[in-house]
CSV table of C-alpha atoms and ligand atoms in Angstrom, one decimal:
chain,number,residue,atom,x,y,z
K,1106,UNK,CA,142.7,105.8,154.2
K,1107,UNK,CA,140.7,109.3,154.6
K,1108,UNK,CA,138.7,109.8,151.6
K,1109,UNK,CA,140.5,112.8,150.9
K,1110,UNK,CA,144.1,111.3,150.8
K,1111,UNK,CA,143.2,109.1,148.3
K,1112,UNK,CA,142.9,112.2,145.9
K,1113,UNK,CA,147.0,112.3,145.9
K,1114,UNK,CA,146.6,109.0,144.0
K,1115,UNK,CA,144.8,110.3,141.1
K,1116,UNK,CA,146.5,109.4,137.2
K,1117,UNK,CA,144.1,111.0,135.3
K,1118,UNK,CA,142.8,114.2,136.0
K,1119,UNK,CA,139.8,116.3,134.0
K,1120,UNK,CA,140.1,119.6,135.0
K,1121,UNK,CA,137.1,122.0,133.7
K,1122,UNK,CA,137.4,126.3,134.3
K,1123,UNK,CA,134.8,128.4,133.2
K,1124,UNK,CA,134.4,131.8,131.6
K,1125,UNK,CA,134.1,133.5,135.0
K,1126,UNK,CA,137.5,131.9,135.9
K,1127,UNK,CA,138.9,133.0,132.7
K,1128,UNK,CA,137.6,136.5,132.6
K,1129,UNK,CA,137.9,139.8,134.6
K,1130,UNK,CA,134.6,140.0,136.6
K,1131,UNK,CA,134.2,143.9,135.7
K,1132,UNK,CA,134.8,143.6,132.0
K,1133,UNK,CA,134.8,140.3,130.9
K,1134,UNK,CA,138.4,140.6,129.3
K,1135,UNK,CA,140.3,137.4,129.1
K,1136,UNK,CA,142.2,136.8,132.4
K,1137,UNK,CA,146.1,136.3,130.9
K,1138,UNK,CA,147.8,136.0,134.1
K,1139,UNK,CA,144.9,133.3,135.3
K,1140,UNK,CA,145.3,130.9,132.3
K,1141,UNK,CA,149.6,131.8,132.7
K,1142,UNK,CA,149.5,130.4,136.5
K,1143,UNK,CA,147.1,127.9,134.9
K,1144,UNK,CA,149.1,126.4,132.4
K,1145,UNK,CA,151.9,126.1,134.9
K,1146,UNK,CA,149.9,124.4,137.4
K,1147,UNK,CA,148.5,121.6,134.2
K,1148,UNK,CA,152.3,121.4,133.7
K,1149,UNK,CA,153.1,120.8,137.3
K,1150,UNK,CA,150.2,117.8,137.1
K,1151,UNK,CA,152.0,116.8,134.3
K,1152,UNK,CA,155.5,116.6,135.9
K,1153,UNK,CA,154.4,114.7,138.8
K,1154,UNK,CA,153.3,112.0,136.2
K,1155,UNK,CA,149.4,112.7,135.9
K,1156,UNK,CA,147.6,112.6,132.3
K,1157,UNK,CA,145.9,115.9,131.8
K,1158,UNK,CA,143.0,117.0,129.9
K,1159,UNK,CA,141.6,120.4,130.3
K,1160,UNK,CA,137.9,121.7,129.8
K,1161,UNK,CA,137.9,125.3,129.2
K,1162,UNK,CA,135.7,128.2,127.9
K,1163,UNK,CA,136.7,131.5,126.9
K,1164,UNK,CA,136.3,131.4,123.1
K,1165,UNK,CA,133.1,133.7,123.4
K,1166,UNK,CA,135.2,136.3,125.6
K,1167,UNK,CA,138.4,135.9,123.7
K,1168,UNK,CA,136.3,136.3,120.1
K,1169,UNK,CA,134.6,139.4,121.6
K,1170,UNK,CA,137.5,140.7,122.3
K,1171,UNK,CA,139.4,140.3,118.8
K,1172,UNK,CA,136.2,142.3,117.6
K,1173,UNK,CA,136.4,144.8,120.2
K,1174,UNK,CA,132.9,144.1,120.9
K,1175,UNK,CA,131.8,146.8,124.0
K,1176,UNK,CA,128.1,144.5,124.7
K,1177,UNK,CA,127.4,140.9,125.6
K,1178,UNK,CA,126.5,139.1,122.5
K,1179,UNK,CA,122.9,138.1,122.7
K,1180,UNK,CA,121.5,136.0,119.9
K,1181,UNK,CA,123.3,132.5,119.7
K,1182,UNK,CA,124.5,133.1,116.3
K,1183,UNK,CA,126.5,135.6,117.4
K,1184,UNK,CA,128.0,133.7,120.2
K,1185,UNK,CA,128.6,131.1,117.6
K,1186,UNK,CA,130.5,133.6,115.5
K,1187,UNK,CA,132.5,135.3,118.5
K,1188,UNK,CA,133.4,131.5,119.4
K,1189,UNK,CA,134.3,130.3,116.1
K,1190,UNK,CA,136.9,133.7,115.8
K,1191,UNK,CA,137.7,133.3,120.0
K,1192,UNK,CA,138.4,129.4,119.8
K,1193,UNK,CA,141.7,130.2,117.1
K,1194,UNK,CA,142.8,132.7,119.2
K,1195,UNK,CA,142.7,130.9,122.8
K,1196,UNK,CA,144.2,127.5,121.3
K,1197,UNK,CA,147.2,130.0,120.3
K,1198,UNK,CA,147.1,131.5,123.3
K,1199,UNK,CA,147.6,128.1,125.0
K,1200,UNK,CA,149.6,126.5,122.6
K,1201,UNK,CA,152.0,129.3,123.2
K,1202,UNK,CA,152.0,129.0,126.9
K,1203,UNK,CA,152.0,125.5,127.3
K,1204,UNK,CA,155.1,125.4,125.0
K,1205,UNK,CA,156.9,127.6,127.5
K,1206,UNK,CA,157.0,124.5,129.6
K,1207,UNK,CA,157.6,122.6,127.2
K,1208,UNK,CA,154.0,120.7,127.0
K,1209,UNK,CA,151.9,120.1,124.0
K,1210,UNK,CA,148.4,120.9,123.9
K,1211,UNK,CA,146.2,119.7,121.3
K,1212,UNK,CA,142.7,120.7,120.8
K,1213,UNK,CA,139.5,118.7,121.2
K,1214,UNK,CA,135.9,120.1,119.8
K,1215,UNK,CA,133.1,118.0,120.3
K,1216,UNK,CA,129.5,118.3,121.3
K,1217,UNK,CA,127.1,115.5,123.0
K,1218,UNK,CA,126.4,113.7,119.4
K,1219,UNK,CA,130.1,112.9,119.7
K,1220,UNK,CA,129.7,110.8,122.4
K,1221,UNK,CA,126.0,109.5,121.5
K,1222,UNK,CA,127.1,108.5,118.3
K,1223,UNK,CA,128.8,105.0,118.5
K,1224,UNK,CA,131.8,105.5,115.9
K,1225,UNK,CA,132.3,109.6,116.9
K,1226,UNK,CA,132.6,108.3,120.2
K,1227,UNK,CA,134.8,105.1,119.1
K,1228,UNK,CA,137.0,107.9,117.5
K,1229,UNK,CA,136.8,110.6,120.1
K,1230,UNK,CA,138.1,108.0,122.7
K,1231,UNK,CA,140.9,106.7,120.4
K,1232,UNK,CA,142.1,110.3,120.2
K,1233,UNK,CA,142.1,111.2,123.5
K,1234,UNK,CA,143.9,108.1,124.1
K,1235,UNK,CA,146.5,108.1,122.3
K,1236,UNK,CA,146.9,111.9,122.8
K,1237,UNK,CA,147.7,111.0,126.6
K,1238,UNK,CA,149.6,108.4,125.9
K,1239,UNK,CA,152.0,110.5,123.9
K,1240,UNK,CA,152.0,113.2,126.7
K,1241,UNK,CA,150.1,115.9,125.4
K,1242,UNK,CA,147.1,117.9,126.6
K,1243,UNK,CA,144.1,117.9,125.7
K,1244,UNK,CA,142.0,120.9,125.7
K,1245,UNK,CA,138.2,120.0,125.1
K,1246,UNK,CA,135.4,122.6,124.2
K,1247,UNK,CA,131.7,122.4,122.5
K,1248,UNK,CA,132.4,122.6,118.8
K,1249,UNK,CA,130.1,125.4,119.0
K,1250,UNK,CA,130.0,125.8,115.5
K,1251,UNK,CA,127.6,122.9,115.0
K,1252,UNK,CA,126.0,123.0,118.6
K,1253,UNK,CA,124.6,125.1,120.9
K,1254,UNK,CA,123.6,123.1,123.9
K,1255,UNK,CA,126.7,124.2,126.7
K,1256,UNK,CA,126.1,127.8,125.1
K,1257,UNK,CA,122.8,127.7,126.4
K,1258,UNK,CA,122.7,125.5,129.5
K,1259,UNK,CA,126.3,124.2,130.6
K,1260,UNK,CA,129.0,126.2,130.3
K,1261,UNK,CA,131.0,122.8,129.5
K,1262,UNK,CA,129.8,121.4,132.7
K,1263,UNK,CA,128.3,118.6,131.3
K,1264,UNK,CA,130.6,118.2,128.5
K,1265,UNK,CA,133.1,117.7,131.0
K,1266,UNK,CA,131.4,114.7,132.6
K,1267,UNK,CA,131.1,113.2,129.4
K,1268,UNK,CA,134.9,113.3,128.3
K,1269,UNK,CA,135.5,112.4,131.9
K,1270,UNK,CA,133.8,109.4,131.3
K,1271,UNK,CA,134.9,108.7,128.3
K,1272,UNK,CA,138.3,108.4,128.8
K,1273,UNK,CA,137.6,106.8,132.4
K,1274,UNK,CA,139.7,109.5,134.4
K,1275,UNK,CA,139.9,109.3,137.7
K,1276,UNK,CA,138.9,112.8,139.0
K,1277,UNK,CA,137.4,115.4,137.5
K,1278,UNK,CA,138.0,119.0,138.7
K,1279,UNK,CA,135.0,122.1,138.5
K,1280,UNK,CA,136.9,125.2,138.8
K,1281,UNK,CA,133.9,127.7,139.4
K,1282,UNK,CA,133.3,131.6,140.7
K,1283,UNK,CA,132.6,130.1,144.0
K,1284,UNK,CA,134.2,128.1,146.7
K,1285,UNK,CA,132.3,124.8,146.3
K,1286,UNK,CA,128.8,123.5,146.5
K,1287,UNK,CA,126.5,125.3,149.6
K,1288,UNK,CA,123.7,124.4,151.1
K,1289,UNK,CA,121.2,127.0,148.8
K,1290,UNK,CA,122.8,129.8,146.3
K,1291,UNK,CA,124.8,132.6,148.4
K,1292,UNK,CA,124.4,135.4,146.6
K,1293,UNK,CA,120.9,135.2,147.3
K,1294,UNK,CA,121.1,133.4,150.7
K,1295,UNK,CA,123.5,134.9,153.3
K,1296,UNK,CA,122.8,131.9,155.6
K,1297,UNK,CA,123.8,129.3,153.1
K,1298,UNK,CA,127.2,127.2,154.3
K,1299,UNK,CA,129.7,125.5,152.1
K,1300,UNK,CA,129.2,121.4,151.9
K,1301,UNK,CA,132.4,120.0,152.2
K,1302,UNK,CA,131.5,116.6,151.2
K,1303,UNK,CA,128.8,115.0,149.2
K,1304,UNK,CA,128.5,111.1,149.9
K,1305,UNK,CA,125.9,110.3,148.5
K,1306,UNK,CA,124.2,112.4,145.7
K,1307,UNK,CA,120.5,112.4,147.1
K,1308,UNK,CA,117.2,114.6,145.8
K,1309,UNK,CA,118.1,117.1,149.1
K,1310,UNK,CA,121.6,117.9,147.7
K,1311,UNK,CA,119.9,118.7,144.4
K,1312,UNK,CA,117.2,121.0,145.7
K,1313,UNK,CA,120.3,123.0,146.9
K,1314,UNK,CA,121.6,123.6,143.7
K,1315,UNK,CA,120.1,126.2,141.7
K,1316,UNK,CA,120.5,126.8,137.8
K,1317,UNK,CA,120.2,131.2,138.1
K,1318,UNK,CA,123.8,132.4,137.5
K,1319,UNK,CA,125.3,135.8,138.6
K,1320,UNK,CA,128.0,135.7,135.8
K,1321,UNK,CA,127.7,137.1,132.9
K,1322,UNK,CA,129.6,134.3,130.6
K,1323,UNK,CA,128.3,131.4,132.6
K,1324,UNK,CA,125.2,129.6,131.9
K,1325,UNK,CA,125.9,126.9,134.3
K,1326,UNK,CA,124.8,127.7,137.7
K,1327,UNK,CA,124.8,124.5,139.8
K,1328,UNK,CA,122.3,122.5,138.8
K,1329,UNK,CA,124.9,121.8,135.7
K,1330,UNK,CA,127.3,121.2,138.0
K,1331,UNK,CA,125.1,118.7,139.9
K,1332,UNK,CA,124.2,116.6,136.5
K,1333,UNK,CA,127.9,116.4,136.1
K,1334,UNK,CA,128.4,115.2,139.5
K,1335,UNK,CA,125.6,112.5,138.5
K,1336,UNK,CA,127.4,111.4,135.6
K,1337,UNK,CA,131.0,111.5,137.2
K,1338,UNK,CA,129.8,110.0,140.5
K,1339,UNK,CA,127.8,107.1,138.5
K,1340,UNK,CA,131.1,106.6,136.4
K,1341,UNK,CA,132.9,106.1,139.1
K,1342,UNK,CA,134.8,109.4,139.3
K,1343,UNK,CA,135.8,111.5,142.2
K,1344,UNK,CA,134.7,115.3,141.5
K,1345,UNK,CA,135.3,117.9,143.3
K,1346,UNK,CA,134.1,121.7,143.0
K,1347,UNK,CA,136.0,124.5,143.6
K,1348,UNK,CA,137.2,127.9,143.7
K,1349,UNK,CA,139.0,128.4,140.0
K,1350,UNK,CA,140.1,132.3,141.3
K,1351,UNK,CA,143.0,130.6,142.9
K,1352,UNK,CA,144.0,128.0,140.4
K,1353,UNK,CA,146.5,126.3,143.3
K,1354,UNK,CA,143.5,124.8,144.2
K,1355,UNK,CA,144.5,122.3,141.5
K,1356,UNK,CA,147.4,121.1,143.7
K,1357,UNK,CA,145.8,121.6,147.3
K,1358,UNK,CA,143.2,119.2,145.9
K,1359,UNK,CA,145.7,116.7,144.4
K,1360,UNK,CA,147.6,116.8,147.5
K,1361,UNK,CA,144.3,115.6,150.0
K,1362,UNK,CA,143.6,119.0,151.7
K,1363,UNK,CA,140.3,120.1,152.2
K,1364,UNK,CA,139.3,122.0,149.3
K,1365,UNK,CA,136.2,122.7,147.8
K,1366,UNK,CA,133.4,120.2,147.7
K,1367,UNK,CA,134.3,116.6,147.2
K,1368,UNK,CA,131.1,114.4,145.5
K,1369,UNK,CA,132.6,110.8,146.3
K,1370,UNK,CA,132.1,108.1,143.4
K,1371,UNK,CA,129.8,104.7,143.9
K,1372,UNK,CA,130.4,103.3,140.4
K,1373,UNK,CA,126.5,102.1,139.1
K,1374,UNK,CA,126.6,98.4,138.2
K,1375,UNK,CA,126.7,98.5,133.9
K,1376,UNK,CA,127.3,101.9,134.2
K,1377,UNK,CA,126.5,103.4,130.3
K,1378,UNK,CA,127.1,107.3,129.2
K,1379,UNK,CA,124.3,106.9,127.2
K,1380,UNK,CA,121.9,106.5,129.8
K,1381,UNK,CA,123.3,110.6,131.1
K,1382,UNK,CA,122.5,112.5,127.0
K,1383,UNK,CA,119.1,113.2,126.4
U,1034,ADP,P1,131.2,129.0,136.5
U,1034,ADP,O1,130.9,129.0,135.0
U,1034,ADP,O2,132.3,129.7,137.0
U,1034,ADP,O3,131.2,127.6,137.0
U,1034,ADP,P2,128.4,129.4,137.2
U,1034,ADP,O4,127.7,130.7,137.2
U,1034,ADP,O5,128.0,128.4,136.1
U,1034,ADP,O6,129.9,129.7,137.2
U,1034,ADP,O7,128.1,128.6,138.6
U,1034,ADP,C1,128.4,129.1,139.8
U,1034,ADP,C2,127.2,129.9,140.5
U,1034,ADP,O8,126.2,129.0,140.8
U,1034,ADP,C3,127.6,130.6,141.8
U,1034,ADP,O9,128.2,131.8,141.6
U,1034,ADP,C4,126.2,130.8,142.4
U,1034,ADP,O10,125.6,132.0,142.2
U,1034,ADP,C5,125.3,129.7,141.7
U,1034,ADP,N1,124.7,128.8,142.7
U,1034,ADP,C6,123.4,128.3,142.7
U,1034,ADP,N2,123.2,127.5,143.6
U,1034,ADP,C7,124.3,127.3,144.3
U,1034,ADP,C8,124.7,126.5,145.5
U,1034,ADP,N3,123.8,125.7,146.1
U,1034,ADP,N4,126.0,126.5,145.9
U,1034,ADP,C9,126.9,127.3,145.2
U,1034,ADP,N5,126.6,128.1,144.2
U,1034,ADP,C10,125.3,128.1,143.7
């Protein structure tokens, strides 16, 4: 079967958006019509059978904007703070939408010791598990409170990996400010084309990616996005990266078309998370 068919037969989906996804590009506002049409399209997943667990950022933007806060926040304290006020206020903002169509969401917060320790991580899965198995959805950030690594260097992109792995999903989904994985960064390389496929994650692919970010609220930049594709890959999940400004891309991808950049999984023999958390 062409590798991108198989996609259609995905049960259990990690789906990760950042802050550029969730924000206006010119003033960094929360984006209410993009997490509306997303919540409809986690809902869709979930009507056609698929457990659902969503990734997201926003709780710096959304807490900056409960303190009408004009600048970018710049120590990490205050980032902390703005997320500890912003995280109340986007779980709401979910809870609410997602109960429009009749969905439950149910928040996760967790940082990297969660899964390196053995009985967080014994409980973390447990949760999640029988979270899906009731139906609901999960929605996963850094407890940013007590950590500050995706803050500084992921934007969740390696956190996402990690609960993908965790709860052995089956694809995990990167919506990003860009169209997928290219072969150097394009904003700063006209010449650089989109890579529709990734087979085989060698040291070429990861001399493409690089770490600078445009964005204001991201931190990620590829290279986080390759170490998740590491993780995933190793794991043996599908992940693909894509475009999160059109959030259909959810379904285009579910439903095999060619979207984004598909890194295909080669499960490593004795495959163990704690090999991927420094
Ligand atoms: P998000 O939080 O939306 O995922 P990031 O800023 O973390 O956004 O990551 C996406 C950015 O990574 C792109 O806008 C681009 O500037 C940068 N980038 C660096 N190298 C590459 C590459 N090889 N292909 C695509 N984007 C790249």
């Amino acid at each position: 079967m062409e590798i991108r068919e198989q996609l259609k037969d995905k049960k259990r989906v990690v789906i990760k958006i950042g802050s550029s996804s969730l924000t206006h590009v010119m003033t960094g506002e929360v984006d209410y019509q993009k997490m509306e049409q997303l919540t409809r399209v986690l809902c869709d997943l979930r009507g056609m059978g698929k457990d659902v667990i969503l990734v997201s950022s926003g709780a710096i933007a959304v807490g900056k904007m409960a303190m009408h806060m004009k600048t970018r926040p710049t120590t990490t304290s205050e980032k902390q703070a703005l997320a500890a006020i912003g995280q109340a206020r986007l779980m709401m903002t979910y809870q609410r939408l997602f109960a429009e169509y009749s969905q439950v969401a149910a928040q996760i917060l967790m940082t990297k010791n969660t899964v390196k320790n053995n009985l967080n991580r014994f409980n973390a899965r447990n949760t999640f598990e029988e979270l899906l198995n009731m139906g609901a959805i999960p929605i996963v950030n850094e407890n940013d409170t007590v950590a500050t690594y995706e803050i500084e260097f992921g934007d969740n992109d390696h956190l996402s990996a990690y609960v993908a792995a965790l709860t052995n999903a089956d694809l995990l989904i990167l919506l990003s400010d860009i169209d997928g994985m290219y072969t150097d960064d394009p904003s700063r390389n006209p010449d650089a084309s989109l890579i529709p496929i990734v087979w085989e994650l060698t040291e070429q692919y990861k001399n493409m990616g690089k770490s600078t970010s445009k964005s204001e609220l991201g931190t990620g930049g590829m290279t986080a996005k390759l170490d998740a594709a590491k993780i995933a890959v190793e794991a043996g999940i599908d992940m693909v990266i894509a475009n999160g400004s059109n959030v259909r891309n959810i379904l285009d991808i579910i439903d095999g078309k060619e979207v984004g950049t598909l890194f295909v999984a080669h499960r490593k023999k004795n495959f163990d998370l704690l090999n991927y958390i420094e």
